[in-house]
mmCIF file of C-alpha atoms and ligand atoms in Angstrom:
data_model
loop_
_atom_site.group_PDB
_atom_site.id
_atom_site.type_symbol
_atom_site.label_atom_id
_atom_site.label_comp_id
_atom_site.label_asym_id
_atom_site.label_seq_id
_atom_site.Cartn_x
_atom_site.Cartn_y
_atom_site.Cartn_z
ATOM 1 C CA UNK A 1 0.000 0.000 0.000
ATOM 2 C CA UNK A 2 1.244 3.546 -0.907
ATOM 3 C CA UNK A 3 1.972 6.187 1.699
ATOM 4 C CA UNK A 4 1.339 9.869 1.188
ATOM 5 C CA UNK A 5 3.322 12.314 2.068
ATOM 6 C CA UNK A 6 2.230 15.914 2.820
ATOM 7 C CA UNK A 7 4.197 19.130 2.006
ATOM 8 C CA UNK A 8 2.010 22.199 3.351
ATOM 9 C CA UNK A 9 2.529 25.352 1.080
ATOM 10 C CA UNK A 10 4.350 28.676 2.669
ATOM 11 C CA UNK A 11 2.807 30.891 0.397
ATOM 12 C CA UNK A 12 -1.405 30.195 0.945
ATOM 13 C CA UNK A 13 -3.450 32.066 -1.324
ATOM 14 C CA UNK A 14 -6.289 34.005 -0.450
ATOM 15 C CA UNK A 15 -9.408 32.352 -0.931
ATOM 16 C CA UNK A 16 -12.394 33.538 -2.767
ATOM 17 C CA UNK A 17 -14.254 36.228 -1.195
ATOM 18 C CA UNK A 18 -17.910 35.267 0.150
ATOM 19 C CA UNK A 19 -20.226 35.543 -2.254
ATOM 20 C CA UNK A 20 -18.141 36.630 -5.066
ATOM 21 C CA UNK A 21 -18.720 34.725 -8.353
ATOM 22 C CA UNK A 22 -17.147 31.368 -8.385
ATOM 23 C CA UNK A 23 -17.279 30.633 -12.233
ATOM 24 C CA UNK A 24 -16.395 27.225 -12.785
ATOM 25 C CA UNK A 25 -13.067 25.273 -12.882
ATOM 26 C CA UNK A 26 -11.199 28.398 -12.949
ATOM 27 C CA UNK A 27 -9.331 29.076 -9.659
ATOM 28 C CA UNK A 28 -7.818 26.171 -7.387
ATOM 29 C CA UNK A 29 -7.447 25.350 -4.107
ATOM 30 C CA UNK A 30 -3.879 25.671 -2.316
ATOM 31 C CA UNK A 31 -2.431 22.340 -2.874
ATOM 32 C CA UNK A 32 -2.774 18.841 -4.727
ATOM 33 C CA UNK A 33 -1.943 15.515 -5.425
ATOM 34 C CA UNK A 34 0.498 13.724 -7.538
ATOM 35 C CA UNK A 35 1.371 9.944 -7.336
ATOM 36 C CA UNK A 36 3.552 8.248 -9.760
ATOM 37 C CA UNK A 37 3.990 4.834 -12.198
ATOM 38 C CA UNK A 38 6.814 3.181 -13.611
ATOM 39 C CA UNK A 39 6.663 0.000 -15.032
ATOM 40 C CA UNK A 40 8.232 -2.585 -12.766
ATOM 41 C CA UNK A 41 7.632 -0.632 -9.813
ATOM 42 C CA UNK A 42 4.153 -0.148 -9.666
ATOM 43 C CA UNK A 43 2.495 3.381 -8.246
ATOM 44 C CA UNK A 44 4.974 5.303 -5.940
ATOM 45 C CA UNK A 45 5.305 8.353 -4.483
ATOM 46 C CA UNK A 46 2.224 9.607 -3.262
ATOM 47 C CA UNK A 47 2.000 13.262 -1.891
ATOM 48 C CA UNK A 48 0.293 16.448 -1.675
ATOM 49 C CA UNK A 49 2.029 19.191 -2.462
ATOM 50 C CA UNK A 50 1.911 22.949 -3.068
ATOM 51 C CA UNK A 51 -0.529 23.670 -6.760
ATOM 52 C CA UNK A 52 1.779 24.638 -8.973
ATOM 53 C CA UNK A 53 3.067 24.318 -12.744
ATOM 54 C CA UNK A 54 4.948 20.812 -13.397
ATOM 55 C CA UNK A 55 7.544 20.308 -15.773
ATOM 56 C CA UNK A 56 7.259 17.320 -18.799
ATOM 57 C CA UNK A 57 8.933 16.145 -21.623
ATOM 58 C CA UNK A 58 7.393 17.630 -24.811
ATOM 59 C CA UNK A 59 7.499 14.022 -26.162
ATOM 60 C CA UNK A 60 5.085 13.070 -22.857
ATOM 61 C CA UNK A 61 2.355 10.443 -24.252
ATOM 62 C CA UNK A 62 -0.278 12.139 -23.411
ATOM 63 C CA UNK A 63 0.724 15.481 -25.501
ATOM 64 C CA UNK A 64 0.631 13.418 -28.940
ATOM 65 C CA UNK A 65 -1.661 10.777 -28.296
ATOM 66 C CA UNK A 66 -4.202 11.337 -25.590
ATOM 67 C CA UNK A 67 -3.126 8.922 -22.994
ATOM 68 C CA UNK A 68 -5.272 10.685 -20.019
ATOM 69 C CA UNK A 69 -8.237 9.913 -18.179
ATOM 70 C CA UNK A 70 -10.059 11.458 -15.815
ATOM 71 C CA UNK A 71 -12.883 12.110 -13.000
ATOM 72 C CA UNK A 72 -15.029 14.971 -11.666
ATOM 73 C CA UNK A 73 -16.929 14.777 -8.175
ATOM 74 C CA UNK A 74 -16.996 17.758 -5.419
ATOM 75 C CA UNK A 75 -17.149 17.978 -1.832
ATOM 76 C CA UNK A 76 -20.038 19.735 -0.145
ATOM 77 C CA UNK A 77 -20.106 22.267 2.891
ATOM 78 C CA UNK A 78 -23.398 20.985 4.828
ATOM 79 C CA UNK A 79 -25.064 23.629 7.053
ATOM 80 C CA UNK A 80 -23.508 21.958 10.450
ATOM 81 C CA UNK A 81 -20.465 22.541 8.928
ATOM 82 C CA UNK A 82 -19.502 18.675 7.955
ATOM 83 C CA UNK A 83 -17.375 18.120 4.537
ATOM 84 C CA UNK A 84 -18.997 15.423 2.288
ATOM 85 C CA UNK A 85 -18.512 13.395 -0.823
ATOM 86 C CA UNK A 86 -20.798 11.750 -2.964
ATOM 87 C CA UNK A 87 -20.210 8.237 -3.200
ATOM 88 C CA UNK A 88 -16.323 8.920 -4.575
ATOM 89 C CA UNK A 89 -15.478 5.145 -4.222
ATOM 90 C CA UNK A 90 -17.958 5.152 -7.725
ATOM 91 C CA UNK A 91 -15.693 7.517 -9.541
ATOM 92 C CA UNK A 92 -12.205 5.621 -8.810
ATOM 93 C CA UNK A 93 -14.348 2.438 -9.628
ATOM 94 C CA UNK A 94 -15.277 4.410 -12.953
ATOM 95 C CA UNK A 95 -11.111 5.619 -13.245
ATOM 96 C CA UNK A 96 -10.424 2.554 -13.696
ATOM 97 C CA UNK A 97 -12.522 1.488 -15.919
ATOM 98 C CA UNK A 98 -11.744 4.370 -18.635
ATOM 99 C CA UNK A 99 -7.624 3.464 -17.282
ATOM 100 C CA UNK A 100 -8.337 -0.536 -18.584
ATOM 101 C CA UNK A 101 -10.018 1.166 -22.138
ATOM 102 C CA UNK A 102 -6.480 3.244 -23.084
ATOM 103 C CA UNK A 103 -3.897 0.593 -21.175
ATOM 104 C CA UNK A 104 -3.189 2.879 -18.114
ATOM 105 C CA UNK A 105 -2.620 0.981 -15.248
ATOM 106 C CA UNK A 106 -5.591 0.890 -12.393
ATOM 107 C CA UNK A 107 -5.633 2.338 -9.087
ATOM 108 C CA UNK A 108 -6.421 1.251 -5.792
ATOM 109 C CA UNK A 109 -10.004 2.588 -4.984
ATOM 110 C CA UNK A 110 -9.472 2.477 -1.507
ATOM 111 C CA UNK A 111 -6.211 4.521 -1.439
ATOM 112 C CA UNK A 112 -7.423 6.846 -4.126
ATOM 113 C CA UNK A 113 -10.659 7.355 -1.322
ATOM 114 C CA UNK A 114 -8.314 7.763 1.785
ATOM 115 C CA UNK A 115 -5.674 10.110 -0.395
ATOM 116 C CA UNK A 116 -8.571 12.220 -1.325
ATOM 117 C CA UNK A 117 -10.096 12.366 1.916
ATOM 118 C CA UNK A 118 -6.609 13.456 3.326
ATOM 119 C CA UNK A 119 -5.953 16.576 0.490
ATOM 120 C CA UNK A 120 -10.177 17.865 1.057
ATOM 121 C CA UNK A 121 -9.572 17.996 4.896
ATOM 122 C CA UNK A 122 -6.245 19.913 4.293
ATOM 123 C CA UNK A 123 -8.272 21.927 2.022
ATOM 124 C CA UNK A 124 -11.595 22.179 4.135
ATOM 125 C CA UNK A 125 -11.404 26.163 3.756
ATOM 126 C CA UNK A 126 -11.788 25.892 0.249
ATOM 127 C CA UNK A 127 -15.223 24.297 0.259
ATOM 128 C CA UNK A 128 -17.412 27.083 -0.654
ATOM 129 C CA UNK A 129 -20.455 28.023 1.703
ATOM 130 C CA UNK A 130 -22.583 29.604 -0.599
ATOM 131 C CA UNK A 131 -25.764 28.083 -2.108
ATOM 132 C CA UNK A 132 -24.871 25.609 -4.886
ATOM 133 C CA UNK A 133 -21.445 26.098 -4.848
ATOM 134 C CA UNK A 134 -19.071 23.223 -3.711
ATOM 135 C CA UNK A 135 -15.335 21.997 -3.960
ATOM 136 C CA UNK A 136 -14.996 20.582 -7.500
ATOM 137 C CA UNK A 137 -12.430 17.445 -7.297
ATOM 138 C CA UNK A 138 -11.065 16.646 -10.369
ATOM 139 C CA UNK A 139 -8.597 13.211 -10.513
ATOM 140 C CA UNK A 140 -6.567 12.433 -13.849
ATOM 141 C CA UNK A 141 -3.900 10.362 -15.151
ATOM 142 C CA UNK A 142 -1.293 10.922 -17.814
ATOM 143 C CA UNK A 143 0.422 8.609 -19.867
ATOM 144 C CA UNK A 144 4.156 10.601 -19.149
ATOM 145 C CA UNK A 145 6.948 8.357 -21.070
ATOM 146 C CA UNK A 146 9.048 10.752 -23.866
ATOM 147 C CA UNK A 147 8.880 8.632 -26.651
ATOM 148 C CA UNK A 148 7.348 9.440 -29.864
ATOM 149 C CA UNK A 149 6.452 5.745 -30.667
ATOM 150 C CA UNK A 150 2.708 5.027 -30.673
ATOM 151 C CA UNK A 151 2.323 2.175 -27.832
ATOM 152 C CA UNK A 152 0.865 2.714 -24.107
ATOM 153 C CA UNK A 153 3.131 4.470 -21.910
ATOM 154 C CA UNK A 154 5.725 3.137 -19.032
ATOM 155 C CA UNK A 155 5.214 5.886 -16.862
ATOM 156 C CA UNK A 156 2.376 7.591 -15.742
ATOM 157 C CA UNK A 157 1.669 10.092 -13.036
ATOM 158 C CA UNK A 158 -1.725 10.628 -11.312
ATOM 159 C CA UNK A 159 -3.043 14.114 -10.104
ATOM 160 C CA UNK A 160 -5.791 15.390 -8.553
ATOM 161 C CA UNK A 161 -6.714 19.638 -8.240
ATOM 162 C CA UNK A 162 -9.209 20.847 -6.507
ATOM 163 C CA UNK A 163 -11.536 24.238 -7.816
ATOM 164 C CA UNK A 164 -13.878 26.028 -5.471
ATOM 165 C CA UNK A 165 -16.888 26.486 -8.179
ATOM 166 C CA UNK A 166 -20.596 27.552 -8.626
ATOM 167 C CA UNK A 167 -23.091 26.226 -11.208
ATOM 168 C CA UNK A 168 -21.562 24.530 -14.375
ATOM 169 C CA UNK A 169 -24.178 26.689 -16.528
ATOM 170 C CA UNK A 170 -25.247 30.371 -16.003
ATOM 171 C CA UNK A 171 -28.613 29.368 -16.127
ATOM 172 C CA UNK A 172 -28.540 27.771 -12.727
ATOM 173 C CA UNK A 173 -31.466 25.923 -12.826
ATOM 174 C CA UNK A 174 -33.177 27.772 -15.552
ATOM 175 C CA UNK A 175 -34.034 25.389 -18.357
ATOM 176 C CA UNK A 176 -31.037 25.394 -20.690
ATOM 177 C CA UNK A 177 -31.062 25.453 -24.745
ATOM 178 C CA UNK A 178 -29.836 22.291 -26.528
ATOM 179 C CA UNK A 179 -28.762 21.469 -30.362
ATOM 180 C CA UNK A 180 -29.254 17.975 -31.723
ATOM 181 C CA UNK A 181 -26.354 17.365 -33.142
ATOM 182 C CA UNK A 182 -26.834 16.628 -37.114
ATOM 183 C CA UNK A 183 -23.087 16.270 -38.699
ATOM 184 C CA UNK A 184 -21.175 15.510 -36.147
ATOM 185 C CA UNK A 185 -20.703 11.806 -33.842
ATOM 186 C CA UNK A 186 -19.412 11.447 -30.941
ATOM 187 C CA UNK A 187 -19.142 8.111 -30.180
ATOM 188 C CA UNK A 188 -19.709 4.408 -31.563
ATOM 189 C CA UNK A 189 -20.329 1.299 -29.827
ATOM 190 C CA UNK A 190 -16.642 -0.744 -29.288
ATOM 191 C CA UNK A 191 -14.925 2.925 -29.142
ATOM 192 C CA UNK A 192 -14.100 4.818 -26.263
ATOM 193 C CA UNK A 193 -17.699 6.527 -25.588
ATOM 194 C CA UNK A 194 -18.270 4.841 -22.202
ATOM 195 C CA UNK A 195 -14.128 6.251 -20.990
ATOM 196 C CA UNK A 196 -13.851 9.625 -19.660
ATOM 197 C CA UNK A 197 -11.090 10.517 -21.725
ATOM 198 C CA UNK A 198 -10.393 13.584 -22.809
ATOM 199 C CA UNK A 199 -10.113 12.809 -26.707
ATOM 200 C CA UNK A 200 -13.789 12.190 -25.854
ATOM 201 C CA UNK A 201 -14.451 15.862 -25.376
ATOM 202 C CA UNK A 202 -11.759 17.400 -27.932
ATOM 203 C CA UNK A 203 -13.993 15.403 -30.633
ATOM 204 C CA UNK A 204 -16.846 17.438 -29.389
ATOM 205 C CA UNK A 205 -15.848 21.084 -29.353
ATOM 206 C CA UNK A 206 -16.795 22.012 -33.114
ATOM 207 C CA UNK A 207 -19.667 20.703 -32.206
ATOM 208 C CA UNK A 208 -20.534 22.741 -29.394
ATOM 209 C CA UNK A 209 -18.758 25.659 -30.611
ATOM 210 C CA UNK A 210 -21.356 26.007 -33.583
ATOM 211 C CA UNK A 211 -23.778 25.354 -31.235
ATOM 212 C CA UNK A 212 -22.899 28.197 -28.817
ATOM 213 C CA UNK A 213 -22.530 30.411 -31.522
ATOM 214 C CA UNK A 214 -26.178 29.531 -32.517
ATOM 215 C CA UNK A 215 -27.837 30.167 -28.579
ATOM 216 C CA UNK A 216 -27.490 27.165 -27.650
ATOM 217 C CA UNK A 217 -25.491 25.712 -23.912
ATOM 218 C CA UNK A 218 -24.834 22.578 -25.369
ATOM 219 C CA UNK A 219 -25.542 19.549 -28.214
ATOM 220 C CA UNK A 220 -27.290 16.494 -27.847
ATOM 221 C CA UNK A 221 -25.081 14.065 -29.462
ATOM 222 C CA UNK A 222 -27.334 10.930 -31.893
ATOM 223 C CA UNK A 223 -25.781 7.673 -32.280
ATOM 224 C CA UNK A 224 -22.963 7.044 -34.111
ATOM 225 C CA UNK A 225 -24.436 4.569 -36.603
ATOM 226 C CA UNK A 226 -27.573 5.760 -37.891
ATOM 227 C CA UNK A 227 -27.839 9.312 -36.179
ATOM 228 C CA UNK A 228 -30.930 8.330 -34.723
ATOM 229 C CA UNK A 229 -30.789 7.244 -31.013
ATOM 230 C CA UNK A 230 -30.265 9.201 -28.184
ATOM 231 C CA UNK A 231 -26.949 9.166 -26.352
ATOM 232 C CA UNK A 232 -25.844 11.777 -24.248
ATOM 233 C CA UNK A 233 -24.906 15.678 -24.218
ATOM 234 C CA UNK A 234 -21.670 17.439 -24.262
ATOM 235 C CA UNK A 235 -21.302 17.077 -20.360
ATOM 236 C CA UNK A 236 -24.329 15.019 -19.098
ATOM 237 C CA UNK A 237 -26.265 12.502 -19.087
ATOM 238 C CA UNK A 238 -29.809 12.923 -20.222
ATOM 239 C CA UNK A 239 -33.993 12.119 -19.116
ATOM 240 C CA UNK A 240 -37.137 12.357 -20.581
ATOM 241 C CA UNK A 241 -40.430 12.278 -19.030
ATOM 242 C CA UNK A 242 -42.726 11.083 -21.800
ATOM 243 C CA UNK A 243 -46.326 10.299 -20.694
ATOM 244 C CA UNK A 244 -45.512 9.603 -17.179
ATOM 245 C CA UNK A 245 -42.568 7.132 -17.464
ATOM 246 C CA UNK A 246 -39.103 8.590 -17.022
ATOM 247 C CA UNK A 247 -36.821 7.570 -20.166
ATOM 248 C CA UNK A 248 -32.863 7.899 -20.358
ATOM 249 C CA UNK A 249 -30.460 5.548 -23.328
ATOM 250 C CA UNK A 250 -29.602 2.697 -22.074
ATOM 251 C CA UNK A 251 -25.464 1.983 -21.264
ATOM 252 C CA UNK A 252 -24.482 0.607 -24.682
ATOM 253 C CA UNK A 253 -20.740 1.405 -24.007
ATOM 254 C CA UNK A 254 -21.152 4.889 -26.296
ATOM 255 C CA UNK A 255 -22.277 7.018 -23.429
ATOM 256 C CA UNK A 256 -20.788 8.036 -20.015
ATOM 257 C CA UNK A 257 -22.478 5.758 -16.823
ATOM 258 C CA UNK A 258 -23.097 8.788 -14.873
ATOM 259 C CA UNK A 259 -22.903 8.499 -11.428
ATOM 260 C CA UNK A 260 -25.371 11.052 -11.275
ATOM 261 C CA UNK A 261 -27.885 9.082 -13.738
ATOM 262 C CA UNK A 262 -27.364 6.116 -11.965
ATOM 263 C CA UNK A 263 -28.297 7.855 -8.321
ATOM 264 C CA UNK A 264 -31.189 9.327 -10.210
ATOM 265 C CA UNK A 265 -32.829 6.294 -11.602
ATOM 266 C CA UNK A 266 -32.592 5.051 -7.706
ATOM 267 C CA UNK A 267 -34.298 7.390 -5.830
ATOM 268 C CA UNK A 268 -37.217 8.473 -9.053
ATOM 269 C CA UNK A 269 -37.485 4.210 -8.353
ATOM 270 C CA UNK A 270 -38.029 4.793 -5.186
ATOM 271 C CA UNK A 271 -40.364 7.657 -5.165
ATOM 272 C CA UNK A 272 -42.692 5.306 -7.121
ATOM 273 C CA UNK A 273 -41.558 6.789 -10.958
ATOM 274 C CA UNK A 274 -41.814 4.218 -13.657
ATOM 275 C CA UNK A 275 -37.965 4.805 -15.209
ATOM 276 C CA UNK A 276 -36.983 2.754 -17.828
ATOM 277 C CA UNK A 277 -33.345 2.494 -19.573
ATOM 278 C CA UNK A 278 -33.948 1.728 -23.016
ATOM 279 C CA UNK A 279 -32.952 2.956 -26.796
ATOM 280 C CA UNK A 280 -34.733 6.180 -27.426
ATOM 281 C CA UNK A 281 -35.055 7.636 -31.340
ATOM 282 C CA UNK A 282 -34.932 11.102 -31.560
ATOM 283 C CA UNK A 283 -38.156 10.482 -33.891
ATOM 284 C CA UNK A 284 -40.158 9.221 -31.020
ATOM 285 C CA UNK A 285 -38.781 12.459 -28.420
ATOM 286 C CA UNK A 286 -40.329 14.261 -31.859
ATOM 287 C CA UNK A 287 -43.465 12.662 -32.015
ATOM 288 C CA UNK A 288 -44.096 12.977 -28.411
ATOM 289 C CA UNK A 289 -43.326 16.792 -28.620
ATOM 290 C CA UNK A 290 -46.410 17.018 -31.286
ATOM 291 C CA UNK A 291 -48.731 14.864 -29.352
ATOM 292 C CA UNK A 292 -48.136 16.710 -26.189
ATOM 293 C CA UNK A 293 -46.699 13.881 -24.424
ATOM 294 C CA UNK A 294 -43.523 14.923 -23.586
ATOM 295 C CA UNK A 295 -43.894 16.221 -20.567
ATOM 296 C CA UNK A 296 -40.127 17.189 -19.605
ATOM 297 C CA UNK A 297 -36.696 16.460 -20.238
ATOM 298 C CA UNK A 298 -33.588 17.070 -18.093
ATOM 299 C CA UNK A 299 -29.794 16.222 -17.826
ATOM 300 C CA UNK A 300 -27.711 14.629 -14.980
ATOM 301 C CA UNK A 301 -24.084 15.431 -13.813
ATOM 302 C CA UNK A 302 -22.120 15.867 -11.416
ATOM 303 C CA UNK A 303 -20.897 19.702 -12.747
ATOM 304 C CA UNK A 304 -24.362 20.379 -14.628
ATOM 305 C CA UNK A 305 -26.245 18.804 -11.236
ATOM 306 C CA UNK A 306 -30.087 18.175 -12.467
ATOM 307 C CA UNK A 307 -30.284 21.049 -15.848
ATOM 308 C CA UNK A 308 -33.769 21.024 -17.024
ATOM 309 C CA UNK A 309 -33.685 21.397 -20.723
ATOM 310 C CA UNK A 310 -36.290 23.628 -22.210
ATOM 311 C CA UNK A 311 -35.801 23.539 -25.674
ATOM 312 C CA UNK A 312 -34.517 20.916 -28.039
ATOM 313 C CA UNK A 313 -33.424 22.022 -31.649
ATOM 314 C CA UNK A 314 -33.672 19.102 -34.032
ATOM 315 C CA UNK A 315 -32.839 20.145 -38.116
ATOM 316 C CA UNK A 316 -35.922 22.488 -38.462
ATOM 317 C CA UNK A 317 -38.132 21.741 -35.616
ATOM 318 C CA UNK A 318 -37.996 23.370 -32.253
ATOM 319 C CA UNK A 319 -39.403 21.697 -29.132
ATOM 320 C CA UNK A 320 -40.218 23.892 -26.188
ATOM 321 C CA UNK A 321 -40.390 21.672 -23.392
ATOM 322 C CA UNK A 322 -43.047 22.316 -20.423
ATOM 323 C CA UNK A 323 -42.931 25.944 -21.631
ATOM 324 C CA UNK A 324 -39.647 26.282 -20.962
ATOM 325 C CA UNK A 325 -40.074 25.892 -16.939
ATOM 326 C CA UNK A 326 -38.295 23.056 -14.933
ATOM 327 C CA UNK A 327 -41.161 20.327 -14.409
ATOM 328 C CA UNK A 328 -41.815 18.314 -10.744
ATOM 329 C CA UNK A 329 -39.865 15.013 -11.910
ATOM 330 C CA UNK A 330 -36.597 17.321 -12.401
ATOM 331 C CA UNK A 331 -37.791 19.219 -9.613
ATOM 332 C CA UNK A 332 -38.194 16.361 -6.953
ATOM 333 C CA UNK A 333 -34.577 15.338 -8.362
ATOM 334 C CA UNK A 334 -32.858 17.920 -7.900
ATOM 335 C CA UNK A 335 -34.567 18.617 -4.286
ATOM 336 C CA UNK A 336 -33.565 15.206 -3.414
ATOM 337 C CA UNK A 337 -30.070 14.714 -5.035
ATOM 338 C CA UNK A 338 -28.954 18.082 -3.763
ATOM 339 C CA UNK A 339 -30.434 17.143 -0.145
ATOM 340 C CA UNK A 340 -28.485 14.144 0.411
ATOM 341 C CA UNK A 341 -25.198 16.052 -0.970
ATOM 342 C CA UNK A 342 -25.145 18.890 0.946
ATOM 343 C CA UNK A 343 -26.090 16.591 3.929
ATOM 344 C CA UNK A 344 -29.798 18.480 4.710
ATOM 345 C CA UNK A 345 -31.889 15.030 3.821
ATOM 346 C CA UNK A 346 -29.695 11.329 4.660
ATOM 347 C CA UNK A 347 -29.581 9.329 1.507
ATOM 348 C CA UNK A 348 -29.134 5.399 1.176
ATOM 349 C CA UNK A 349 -26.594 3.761 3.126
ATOM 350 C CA UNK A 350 -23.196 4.611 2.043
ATOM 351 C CA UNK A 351 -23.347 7.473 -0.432
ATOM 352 C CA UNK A 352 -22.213 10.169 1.679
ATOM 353 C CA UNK A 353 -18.787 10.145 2.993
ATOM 354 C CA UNK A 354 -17.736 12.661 6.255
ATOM 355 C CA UNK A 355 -14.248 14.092 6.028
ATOM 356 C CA UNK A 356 -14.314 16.261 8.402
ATOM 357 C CA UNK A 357 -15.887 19.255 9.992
ATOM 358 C CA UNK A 358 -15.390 22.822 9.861
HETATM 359 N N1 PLP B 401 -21.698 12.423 -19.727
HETATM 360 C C1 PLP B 401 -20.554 13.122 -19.929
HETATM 361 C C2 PLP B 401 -20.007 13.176 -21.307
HETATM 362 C C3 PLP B 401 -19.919 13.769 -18.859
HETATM 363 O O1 PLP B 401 -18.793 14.466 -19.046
HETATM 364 C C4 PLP B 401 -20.497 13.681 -17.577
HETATM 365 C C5 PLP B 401 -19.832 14.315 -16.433
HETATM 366 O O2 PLP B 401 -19.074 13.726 -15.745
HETATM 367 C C6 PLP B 401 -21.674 12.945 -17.411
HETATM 368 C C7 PLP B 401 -22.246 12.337 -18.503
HETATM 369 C C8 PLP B 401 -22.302 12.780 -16.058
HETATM 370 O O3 PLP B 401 -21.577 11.881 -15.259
HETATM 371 P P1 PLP B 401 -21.575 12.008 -13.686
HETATM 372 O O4 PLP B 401 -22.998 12.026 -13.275
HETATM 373 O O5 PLP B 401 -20.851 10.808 -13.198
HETATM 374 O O6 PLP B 401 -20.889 13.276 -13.348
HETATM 375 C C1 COI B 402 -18.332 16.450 -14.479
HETATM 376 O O1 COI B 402 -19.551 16.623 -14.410
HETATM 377 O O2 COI B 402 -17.642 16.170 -13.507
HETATM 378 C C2 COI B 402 -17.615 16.581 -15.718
HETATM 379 O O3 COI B 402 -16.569 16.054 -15.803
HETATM 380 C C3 COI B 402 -18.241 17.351 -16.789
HETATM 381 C C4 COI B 402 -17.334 18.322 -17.487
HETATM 382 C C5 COI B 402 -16.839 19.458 -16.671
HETATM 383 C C6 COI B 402 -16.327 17.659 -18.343
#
């Protein structure tokens, strides 16, 4: 088992002021993790150390062929002053499943859980207290070996930074704009779809870059094959209440498994919703638009939280979704979710982890 060392910074920054806008992803907290691989040896060298610049070959893996993978989950200031996580051991599970995909070599959950714990309690003071803001956690590893050959890397090093950040979209929880995405793919079944990856997301910035420049906060990306089925948008997962039964695409290994999505479907279960995880045409979300059965639709993330979407752009037609107001199944979600992670409602056993407390 790895041991982590700790070097506290001389020089802490100051920290956000109360209420001032948090953006997100944009300013970081006053330390961070690194842990490293080299083949033979295994993982080594875990600490947290000062956030700062770090120095790599130019012929690094992950420069010239996208070697990385990576995580997002926050930590949460509840009102009693207790730091908590949302079920993190699900997004080192997830790690290492996107690691296996590109040949990086896995990581222990638990240590990856206990490390993490360690760097948010160092960091406690940068857990924002303001409504809907919260410590965003972001893990990621690099294939780091200087060699130009195509072929998975022999060293790799393992970081994690932490951002104090508000809502992912301006809108909050104002219903957000979305583009079905026409040209474009994203994804196909047997690629890397299902991997957090970050070639993942360069792949999809012409796409949302038209899109933005069009009004809209994101694109809903269509299968790969026939540009028909629902998968997922730029940075969540995605619902639709059609006729009383809550729909989201099934896992075909083309779309994220949110962590979000998958909490979602549990407690909508729960409360008695019908949800079912099936292939979804974009034909059908059409058809059910004109009949005046689809009653709302809505994404899931960790960053975007629960966005209610209230209009859907696909080629000519426009969809205004329960005029353009968040509806009660996204509503009771995001009461819910939210609740459990900021520690004002408990949750099912084992989804919300104590570090510490203020
Ligand atoms: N889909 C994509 C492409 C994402 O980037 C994210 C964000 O992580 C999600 C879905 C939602 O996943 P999660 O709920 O685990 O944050
Ligand atoms: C997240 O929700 O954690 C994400 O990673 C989405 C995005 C910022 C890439």
């Amino acid at each position: 088992m790895n041991k982590l060392s700790i070097q506290t910074t001389e020089n802490p920054r100051p920290k956000p002021q109360p209420g001032a806008p948090l953006g997100f992803g944009t300013i970081f907290s006053d330390h961070m993790m690194i842990m490293e691989y080299d083949k033979g040896i295994g993982w080594h060298d875990a600490r947290i150390v000062p956030f700062g610049n770090i120095s790599m070959s130019p012929a690094s893996t992950c420069l010239h062929y996208a070697q990385e993978t990576f995580e997002g989950l926050k930590a949460y200031r509840a009102q009693d002053g207790r730091i908590l996580l949302f079920r993190p051991e699900e997004n080192f599970k997830r790690l290492n499943l996107s690691n296996e995909r590109i040949c990086i070599p896995t990581l222990d959950v638990d240590f990856c859980v206990e490390s993490l714990m360690e760097l948010v309690k160092l960091e406690k003071d940068w857990v924002p207290a303001e409504d809907g803001s919260s410590l965003y956690i972001r893990p990621f590893v690099i294939g780091n070996e200087s060699r130009l050959g195509v072929k998975d890397a022999d060293n790799y090093m393992y970081m994690v930074l932490l951002s104090p950040s508000g809502a992912y979209y301006p809108e909050g929880l104002k219903p957000v704009k979305i583009y079905v995405e026409e040209q474009f793919v994203r994804a196909v079944r047997g690629g890397v779809g299902f991997a957090k990856t970050g070639g993942n997301y360069a792949c999809s910035m012409l796409a949302q870059h038209t899109a933005h420049e069009k009004g809209y906060s994101q694109v809903l990306w269509l299968d790969g094959v026939e540009k028909k089925y629902i998968g997922e948008v730029g940075a969540m997962n995605i619902f639709f209440v059609i006729d009383g039964e809550v729909l989201t695409p099934e896992l075909d290994g083309s779309i994220l498994a949110g962590i979000t999505r998958k909490s979602i479907i549990e407690l909508l279960r729960a409360k008695g919703y019908q949800v079912t995880e099936r292939k979804i045409s974009i034909q059908e979300v059409a058809a059910a638009a004109d009949s005046g059965k689809l009653q709302e639709v809505f994404g899931s993330g960790t960053a975007a939280v629960i966005s209610p979407v209230g209009e859907l752009k696909w080629e000519d037609k426009v969809m205004v979704i329960n005029n353009n107001e968040i509806g009660p199944v996204a509503r009771y979600a995001y009461d819910t979710l939210t609740g459990i992670q900021w520690g004002r409602i408990p949750g099912p056993e084992g989804w919300v982890r104590e570090v510490c407390r203020i």
